[in-house]
Amino acid sequence: MARRTGRRPGNPDTREAILAAARATFAERGFDAASIRAIAAAAGVDPALVHHYFGTKEELFRATVSIPVDPAELVPGVLAGGRDEVGERLVRTFLAVWDSPVGTAAVALLRSAVSNQWTARLLREFLVTQVLRRVVDQLDLDPAEVPLRGALVATQIAGLAMMRYVIRLEPVATASPDTLAATIGPTIQRYLTGPLDAG
Amino acid sequence: MARRTGRRPGNPDTREAILAAARATFAERGFDAASIRAIAAAAGVDPALVHHYFGTKEELFRATVSIPVDPAELVPGVLAGGRDEVGERLVRTFLAVWDSPVGTAAVALLRSAVSNQWTARLLREFLVTQVLRRVVDQLDLDPAEVPLRGALVATQIAGLAMMRYVIRLEPVATASPDTLAATIGPTIQRYLTGPLDAG
């Protein structure tokens, strides 16, 4: 579960109480509307203690869904190659994380989201506010199209995760990142920057 | 669970015993290698009784995964509009089934496949032997490319199912079949009949 730090003061259950309050608040209100103040109140602690344990709201959110990578660090790499390479780069970045030891936690989260409505809401919030919003914000897209483009990307990436790591359907389960970037990359590219109604 | 018929003779548990044996045999050996004879032996009944209760091996297989639609009936409709419309038609056919009351069972199967390795194997077998094989067999594709094309289609359709019915990510969760056919159809089309390495 959550790693404990040596400098944690007070009640040993405080950290877990904050995490439980954060999970409930993020799932009920969504990431944007959930405040550190409200989470602290639900946990019965001072807001300063929440920051002390978990840092920013983004960091607290990632702790609630046990996601060990920071999209804020990965997204610039996805965008670094320019607008026309974002599809392939997104697939490669996704595979680099999920194929690594860290991916085990990601697969567990995916399984949990399918069986638990609260985790599903948290994962949805994570996808929208932490991953997709960061990508689409920097691609100069029509704001009216952004939600659909982001959700379409999520369908393809979630399905890739399902088939490669959970259902283990061959040849996708063992295909090289090169093969998947070449075949699925253009799909992500079209969902992000292409026309939405023609092949 | 499974519907019981009035003409069922013998032990009331026979039907369930056959289903349990079929589930285990299909999951262990795969659809092609699992024979009615082996399933009957595992259930301790005569092969004729398996046919009497469940009909063909395809029908028995669908009963084991509780799939209430017959891909053999749906696939001709997907292919009826010609090779260049198969992507959109596959999306529309998928949505027509999953958006209907029958879709509840499909969502349950998807959830189960994520949490249970045996169900995952059965679903994989179902996808490959009952759905994808039927579609790709009739599209005159390079046989060497068929497994990858089929698995790519599975990633996109599974991800659509995840986001529309399980995670319920908007706007995909409530988008019209027209919108999804127009946006996701070209992806399916390219995975089936297009070049696999360019956008």
Short mmCIF file of N, CA, C and O in Angstrom, two decimals, chain B residues 1-84:
data_model
loop_
_atom_site.label_atom_id
_atom_site.label_comp_id
_atom_site.label_asym_id
_atom_site.label_seq_id
_atom_site.Cartn_x
_atom_site.Cartn_y
_atom_site.Cartn_z
N MET B 1 -29.09 -17.60 -14.97
CA MET B 1 -28.14 -18.53 -15.57
C MET B 1 -28.75 -19.17 -16.81
O MET B 1 -29.65 -18.64 -17.42
N ALA B 2 -28.30 -20.37 -17.13
CA ALA B 2 -28.77 -21.04 -18.35
C ALA B 2 -30.25 -21.40 -18.26
O ALA B 2 -30.74 -21.81 -17.22
N ARG B 3 -30.94 -21.21 -19.37
CA ARG B 3 -32.37 -21.53 -19.41
C ARG B 3 -32.54 -23.05 -19.52
O ARG B 3 -31.82 -23.72 -20.22
N ARG B 4 -33.50 -23.57 -18.80
CA ARG B 4 -33.73 -25.02 -18.83
C ARG B 4 -34.91 -25.32 -19.73
O ARG B 4 -35.91 -24.60 -19.74
N THR B 5 -34.81 -26.40 -20.44
CA THR B 5 -35.88 -26.77 -21.36
C THR B 5 -36.72 -27.88 -20.75
O THR B 5 -36.27 -28.64 -19.89
N GLY B 6 -37.98 -27.98 -21.21
CA GLY B 6 -38.90 -28.95 -20.65
C GLY B 6 -38.52 -30.39 -21.00
O GLY B 6 -38.84 -31.31 -20.25
N ARG B 7 -37.79 -30.55 -22.09
CA ARG B 7 -37.53 -31.92 -22.53
C ARG B 7 -36.26 -32.50 -21.92
O ARG B 7 -35.84 -33.58 -22.29
N ARG B 8 -35.63 -31.80 -21.01
CA ARG B 8 -34.40 -32.30 -20.43
C ARG B 8 -34.66 -33.58 -19.62
O ARG B 8 -35.46 -33.59 -18.70
N PRO B 9 -33.99 -34.65 -19.95
CA PRO B 9 -34.18 -35.90 -19.22
C PRO B 9 -33.09 -36.10 -18.18
O PRO B 9 -32.13 -35.35 -18.13
N GLY B 10 -33.22 -37.14 -17.36
CA GLY B 10 -32.14 -37.58 -16.48
C GLY B 10 -31.88 -36.62 -15.33
O GLY B 10 -32.72 -35.82 -14.94
N ASN B 11 -30.66 -36.70 -14.83
CA ASN B 11 -30.21 -35.94 -13.67
C ASN B 11 -30.34 -34.43 -13.89
O ASN B 11 -29.84 -33.92 -14.89
N PRO B 12 -30.99 -33.73 -12.95
CA PRO B 12 -31.17 -32.27 -13.12
C PRO B 12 -29.85 -31.52 -13.17
O PRO B 12 -29.79 -30.41 -13.66
N ASP B 13 -28.78 -32.10 -12.67
CA ASP B 13 -27.49 -31.41 -12.66
C ASP B 13 -26.67 -31.68 -13.91
O ASP B 13 -25.59 -31.12 -14.07
N THR B 14 -27.18 -32.51 -14.80
CA THR B 14 -26.40 -32.89 -15.97
C THR B 14 -26.04 -31.69 -16.83
O THR B 14 -24.90 -31.53 -17.29
N ARG B 15 -27.04 -30.84 -17.05
CA ARG B 15 -26.82 -29.67 -17.90
C ARG B 15 -25.70 -28.79 -17.35
O ARG B 15 -24.80 -28.37 -18.08
N GLU B 16 -25.75 -28.53 -16.05
CA GLU B 16 -24.71 -27.70 -15.43
C GLU B 16 -23.36 -28.39 -15.46
O GLU B 16 -22.32 -27.75 -15.62
N ALA B 17 -23.36 -29.73 -15.30
CA ALA B 17 -22.09 -30.48 -15.35
C ALA B 17 -21.46 -30.36 -16.73
O ALA B 17 -20.24 -30.21 -16.86
N ILE B 18 -22.30 -30.44 -17.76
CA ILE B 18 -21.77 -30.30 -19.14
C ILE B 18 -21.19 -28.90 -19.34
O ILE B 18 -20.10 -28.72 -19.89
N LEU B 19 -21.92 -27.88 -18.87
CA LEU B 19 -21.44 -26.50 -19.02
C LEU B 19 -20.11 -26.32 -18.30
O LEU B 19 -19.18 -25.69 -18.83
N ALA B 20 -19.99 -26.85 -17.09
CA ALA B 20 -18.74 -26.71 -16.33
C ALA B 20 -17.60 -27.42 -17.06
O ALA B 20 -16.49 -26.88 -17.16
N ALA B 21 -17.87 -28.61 -17.57
CA ALA B 21 -16.83 -29.34 -18.31
C ALA B 21 -16.45 -28.59 -19.58
O ALA B 21 -15.27 -28.53 -19.96
N ALA B 22 -17.44 -27.99 -20.23
CA ALA B 22 -17.17 -27.25 -21.46
C ALA B 22 -16.32 -26.02 -21.17
O ALA B 22 -15.35 -25.74 -21.89
N ARG B 23 -16.67 -25.30 -20.11
CA ARG B 23 -15.88 -24.12 -19.75
C ARG B 23 -14.43 -24.49 -19.53
O ARG B 23 -13.51 -23.84 -20.05
N ALA B 24 -14.20 -25.53 -18.75
CA ALA B 24 -12.83 -25.95 -18.43
C ALA B 24 -12.10 -26.40 -19.69
O ALA B 24 -10.93 -26.04 -19.92
N THR B 25 -12.77 -27.17 -20.53
CA THR B 25 -12.12 -27.73 -21.72
C THR B 25 -11.81 -26.63 -22.74
O THR B 25 -10.72 -26.59 -23.31
N PHE B 26 -12.76 -25.75 -22.97
CA PHE B 26 -12.51 -24.64 -23.91
C PHE B 26 -11.38 -23.75 -23.40
O PHE B 26 -10.54 -23.30 -24.18
N ALA B 27 -11.38 -23.47 -22.10
CA ALA B 27 -10.34 -22.57 -21.55
C ALA B 27 -8.97 -23.23 -21.63
O ALA B 27 -7.98 -22.57 -21.92
N GLU B 28 -8.92 -24.54 -21.40
CA GLU B 28 -7.62 -25.23 -21.38
C GLU B 28 -7.08 -25.47 -22.79
O GLU B 28 -5.90 -25.26 -23.06
N ARG B 29 -7.95 -25.94 -23.68
CA ARG B 29 -7.46 -26.38 -24.99
C ARG B 29 -7.74 -25.38 -26.10
O ARG B 29 -7.18 -25.51 -27.20
N GLY B 30 -8.61 -24.44 -25.85
CA GLY B 30 -9.04 -23.54 -26.92
C GLY B 30 -10.20 -24.15 -27.67
O GLY B 30 -10.46 -25.35 -27.60
N PHE B 31 -10.90 -23.33 -28.43
CA PHE B 31 -12.11 -23.76 -29.10
C PHE B 31 -11.84 -24.87 -30.12
O PHE B 31 -12.54 -25.88 -30.17
N ASP B 32 -10.81 -24.70 -30.94
CA ASP B 32 -10.59 -25.64 -32.04
C ASP B 32 -10.23 -27.03 -31.53
O ASP B 32 -10.72 -28.04 -32.06
N ALA B 33 -9.38 -27.11 -30.49
CA ALA B 33 -8.90 -28.42 -30.03
C ALA B 33 -9.88 -29.10 -29.07
O ALA B 33 -9.78 -30.30 -28.83
N ALA B 34 -10.81 -28.35 -28.51
CA ALA B 34 -11.77 -28.96 -27.58
C ALA B 34 -12.83 -29.70 -28.38
O ALA B 34 -13.50 -29.12 -29.23
N SER B 35 -12.98 -31.00 -28.12
CA SER B 35 -14.00 -31.77 -28.84
C SER B 35 -15.20 -32.03 -27.94
O SER B 35 -15.09 -32.04 -26.71
N ILE B 36 -16.35 -32.21 -28.59
CA ILE B 36 -17.56 -32.58 -27.84
C ILE B 36 -17.30 -33.88 -27.08
O ILE B 36 -17.74 -34.05 -25.94
N ARG B 37 -16.55 -34.79 -27.70
CA ARG B 37 -16.24 -36.06 -27.05
C ARG B 37 -15.48 -35.83 -25.74
O ARG B 37 -15.80 -36.43 -24.70
N ALA B 38 -14.46 -34.94 -25.76
CA ALA B 38 -13.67 -34.67 -24.56
C ALA B 38 -14.53 -34.00 -23.49
O ALA B 38 -14.40 -34.28 -22.29
N ILE B 39 -15.38 -33.09 -23.93
CA ILE B 39 -16.25 -32.39 -22.97
C ILE B 39 -17.22 -33.38 -22.32
O ILE B 39 -17.45 -33.35 -21.10
N ALA B 40 -17.78 -34.26 -23.14
CA ALA B 40 -18.71 -35.26 -22.61
C ALA B 40 -18.00 -36.17 -21.61
O ALA B 40 -18.55 -36.48 -20.54
N ALA B 41 -16.77 -36.58 -21.96
CA ALA B 41 -16.01 -37.44 -21.05
C ALA B 41 -15.76 -36.74 -19.72
O ALA B 41 -15.90 -37.33 -18.64
N ALA B 42 -15.39 -35.45 -19.79
CA ALA B 42 -15.12 -34.70 -18.57
C ALA B 42 -16.37 -34.55 -17.71
O ALA B 42 -16.31 -34.48 -16.49
N ALA B 43 -17.52 -34.49 -18.38
CA ALA B 43 -18.78 -34.34 -17.64
C ALA B 43 -19.36 -35.70 -17.23
O ALA B 43 -20.34 -35.75 -16.50
N GLY B 44 -18.77 -36.78 -17.76
CA GLY B 44 -19.26 -38.12 -17.43
C GLY B 44 -20.59 -38.45 -18.09
O GLY B 44 -21.42 -39.16 -17.53
N VAL B 45 -20.80 -37.92 -19.32
CA VAL B 45 -22.05 -38.21 -20.05
C VAL B 45 -21.72 -38.65 -21.47
O VAL B 45 -20.58 -38.54 -21.93
N ASP B 46 -22.73 -39.12 -22.16
CA ASP B 46 -22.57 -39.51 -23.56
C ASP B 46 -22.52 -38.27 -24.46
O ASP B 46 -23.26 -37.30 -24.20
N PRO B 47 -21.65 -38.27 -25.48
CA PRO B 47 -21.59 -37.11 -26.39
C PRO B 47 -22.95 -36.73 -26.97
O PRO B 47 -23.23 -35.55 -27.19
N ALA B 48 -23.79 -37.72 -27.20
CA ALA B 48 -25.11 -37.43 -27.79
C ALA B 48 -25.93 -36.52 -26.87
O ALA B 48 -26.73 -35.71 -27.33
N LEU B 49 -25.71 -36.69 -25.56
CA LEU B 49 -26.46 -35.87 -24.61
C LEU B 49 -26.01 -34.41 -24.69
O LEU B 49 -26.82 -33.47 -24.54
N VAL B 50 -24.71 -34.20 -24.96
CA VAL B 50 -24.20 -32.83 -25.11
C VAL B 50 -24.88 -32.16 -26.31
O VAL B 50 -25.37 -31.02 -26.22
N HIS B 51 -24.95 -32.89 -27.43
CA HIS B 51 -25.62 -32.34 -28.61
C HIS B 51 -27.11 -32.10 -28.34
O HIS B 51 -27.69 -31.10 -28.76
N HIS B 52 -27.72 -33.02 -27.60
CA HIS B 52 -29.14 -32.91 -27.29
C HIS B 52 -29.44 -31.62 -26.51
O HIS B 52 -30.37 -30.88 -26.81
N TYR B 53 -28.58 -31.33 -25.53
CA TYR B 53 -28.80 -30.13 -24.72
C TYR B 53 -28.40 -28.84 -25.42
O TYR B 53 -29.07 -27.82 -25.30
N PHE B 54 -27.25 -28.88 -26.13
CA PHE B 54 -26.64 -27.63 -26.56
C PHE B 54 -26.47 -27.47 -28.06
O PHE B 54 -26.01 -26.43 -28.51
N GLY B 55 -26.79 -28.49 -28.85
CA GLY B 55 -26.63 -28.36 -30.30
C GLY B 55 -25.19 -28.51 -30.74
O GLY B 55 -24.48 -29.40 -30.29
N THR B 56 -24.73 -27.55 -31.58
CA THR B 56 -23.38 -27.64 -32.13
C THR B 56 -22.33 -27.19 -31.12
O THR B 56 -22.65 -26.63 -30.06
N LYS B 57 -21.05 -27.43 -31.47
CA LYS B 57 -19.96 -26.97 -30.60
C LYS B 57 -19.98 -25.45 -30.46
O LYS B 57 -19.71 -24.91 -29.39
N GLU B 58 -20.30 -24.74 -31.55
CA GLU B 58 -20.39 -23.28 -31.49
C GLU B 58 -21.47 -22.84 -30.48
O GLU B 58 -21.27 -21.92 -29.71
N GLU B 59 -22.60 -23.53 -30.53
CA GLU B 59 -23.70 -23.15 -29.62
C GLU B 59 -23.34 -23.47 -28.17
O GLU B 59 -23.65 -22.70 -27.26
N LEU B 60 -22.68 -24.60 -27.97
CA LEU B 60 -22.23 -24.94 -26.62
C LEU B 60 -21.24 -23.89 -26.11
O LEU B 60 -21.31 -23.45 -24.96
N PHE B 61 -20.34 -23.46 -27.00
CA PHE B 61 -19.34 -22.48 -26.60
C PHE B 61 -20.01 -21.16 -26.19
O PHE B 61 -19.66 -20.55 -25.17
N ARG B 62 -20.99 -20.72 -26.99
CA ARG B 62 -21.68 -19.48 -26.63
C ARG B 62 -22.40 -19.62 -25.29
O ARG B 62 -22.48 -18.68 -24.51
N ALA B 63 -22.93 -20.82 -25.03
CA ALA B 63 -23.60 -21.05 -23.74
C ALA B 63 -22.61 -20.95 -22.59
O ALA B 63 -22.94 -20.41 -21.52
N THR B 64 -21.37 -21.41 -22.79
CA THR B 64 -20.39 -21.36 -21.69
C THR B 64 -19.99 -19.94 -21.34
O THR B 64 -19.64 -19.66 -20.21
N VAL B 65 -20.03 -19.05 -22.32
CA VAL B 65 -19.67 -17.66 -22.02
C VAL B 65 -20.91 -16.79 -21.91
O VAL B 65 -20.80 -15.56 -21.85
N SER B 66 -22.08 -17.41 -21.87
CA SER B 66 -23.35 -16.68 -21.69
C SER B 66 -23.53 -15.57 -22.71
O SER B 66 -23.98 -14.47 -22.37
N ILE B 67 -23.17 -15.85 -23.95
CA ILE B 67 -23.35 -14.85 -25.00
C ILE B 67 -24.65 -15.14 -25.74
O ILE B 67 -24.81 -16.20 -26.34
N PRO B 68 -25.60 -14.21 -25.64
CA PRO B 68 -26.95 -14.48 -26.15
C PRO B 68 -27.13 -14.17 -27.63
O PRO B 68 -28.23 -14.32 -28.15
N VAL B 69 -26.08 -13.72 -28.31
CA VAL B 69 -26.21 -13.46 -29.75
C VAL B 69 -25.30 -14.41 -30.50
O VAL B 69 -24.30 -14.89 -29.97
N ASP B 70 -25.64 -14.67 -31.73
CA ASP B 70 -24.89 -15.61 -32.55
C ASP B 70 -24.10 -14.83 -33.60
O ASP B 70 -24.68 -14.27 -34.53
N PRO B 71 -22.77 -14.78 -33.46
CA PRO B 71 -21.96 -14.06 -34.45
C PRO B 71 -22.21 -14.54 -35.87
O PRO B 71 -22.13 -13.75 -36.82
N ALA B 72 -22.55 -15.82 -36.03
CA ALA B 72 -22.80 -16.35 -37.37
C ALA B 72 -23.98 -15.65 -38.03
O ALA B 72 -24.06 -15.55 -39.26
N GLU B 73 -24.90 -15.13 -37.20
CA GLU B 73 -26.04 -14.40 -37.76
C GLU B 73 -25.71 -12.93 -38.00
O GLU B 73 -26.28 -12.30 -38.88
N LEU B 74 -24.81 -12.39 -37.19
CA LEU B 74 -24.52 -10.95 -37.28
C LEU B 74 -23.48 -10.63 -38.35
O LEU B 74 -23.55 -9.59 -39.00
N VAL B 75 -22.50 -11.51 -38.51
CA VAL B 75 -21.38 -11.21 -39.40
C VAL B 75 -21.81 -10.97 -40.85
O VAL B 75 -21.30 -10.03 -41.49
N PRO B 76 -22.73 -11.77 -41.41
CA PRO B 76 -23.14 -11.49 -42.80
C PRO B 76 -23.65 -10.07 -42.98
O PRO B 76 -23.39 -9.44 -44.01
N GLY B 77 -24.35 -9.52 -41.98
CA GLY B 77 -24.84 -8.14 -42.07
C GLY B 77 -23.69 -7.14 -42.09
O GLY B 77 -23.75 -6.12 -42.78
N VAL B 78 -22.64 -7.45 -41.33
CA VAL B 78 -21.47 -6.57 -41.30
C VAL B 78 -20.82 -6.52 -42.68
O VAL B 78 -20.35 -5.47 -43.14
N LEU B 79 -20.81 -7.66 -43.36
CA LEU B 79 -20.13 -7.75 -44.64
C LEU B 79 -21.03 -7.38 -45.83
O LEU B 79 -20.54 -7.22 -46.94
N ALA B 80 -22.33 -7.22 -45.58
CA ALA B 80 -23.30 -7.08 -46.68
C ALA B 80 -23.08 -5.81 -47.49
O ALA B 80 -23.38 -5.78 -48.68
N GLY B 81 -22.57 -4.74 -46.86
CA GLY B 81 -22.43 -3.48 -47.56
C GLY B 81 -21.20 -3.39 -48.43
O GLY B 81 -20.93 -2.35 -49.02
N GLY B 82 -20.42 -4.45 -48.46
CA GLY B 82 -19.21 -4.41 -49.26
C GLY B 82 -17.99 -4.12 -48.41
O GLY B 82 -18.08 -3.66 -47.28
N ARG B 83 -16.84 -4.40 -49.02
CA ARG B 83 -15.57 -4.35 -48.33
C ARG B 83 -15.25 -2.96 -47.75
O ARG B 83 -14.64 -2.85 -46.69
N ASP B 84 -15.65 -1.90 -48.42
CA ASP B 84 -15.27 -0.56 -47.97
C ASP B 84 -16.14 -0.01 -46.86
O ASP B 84 -15.87 1.08 -46.33
#
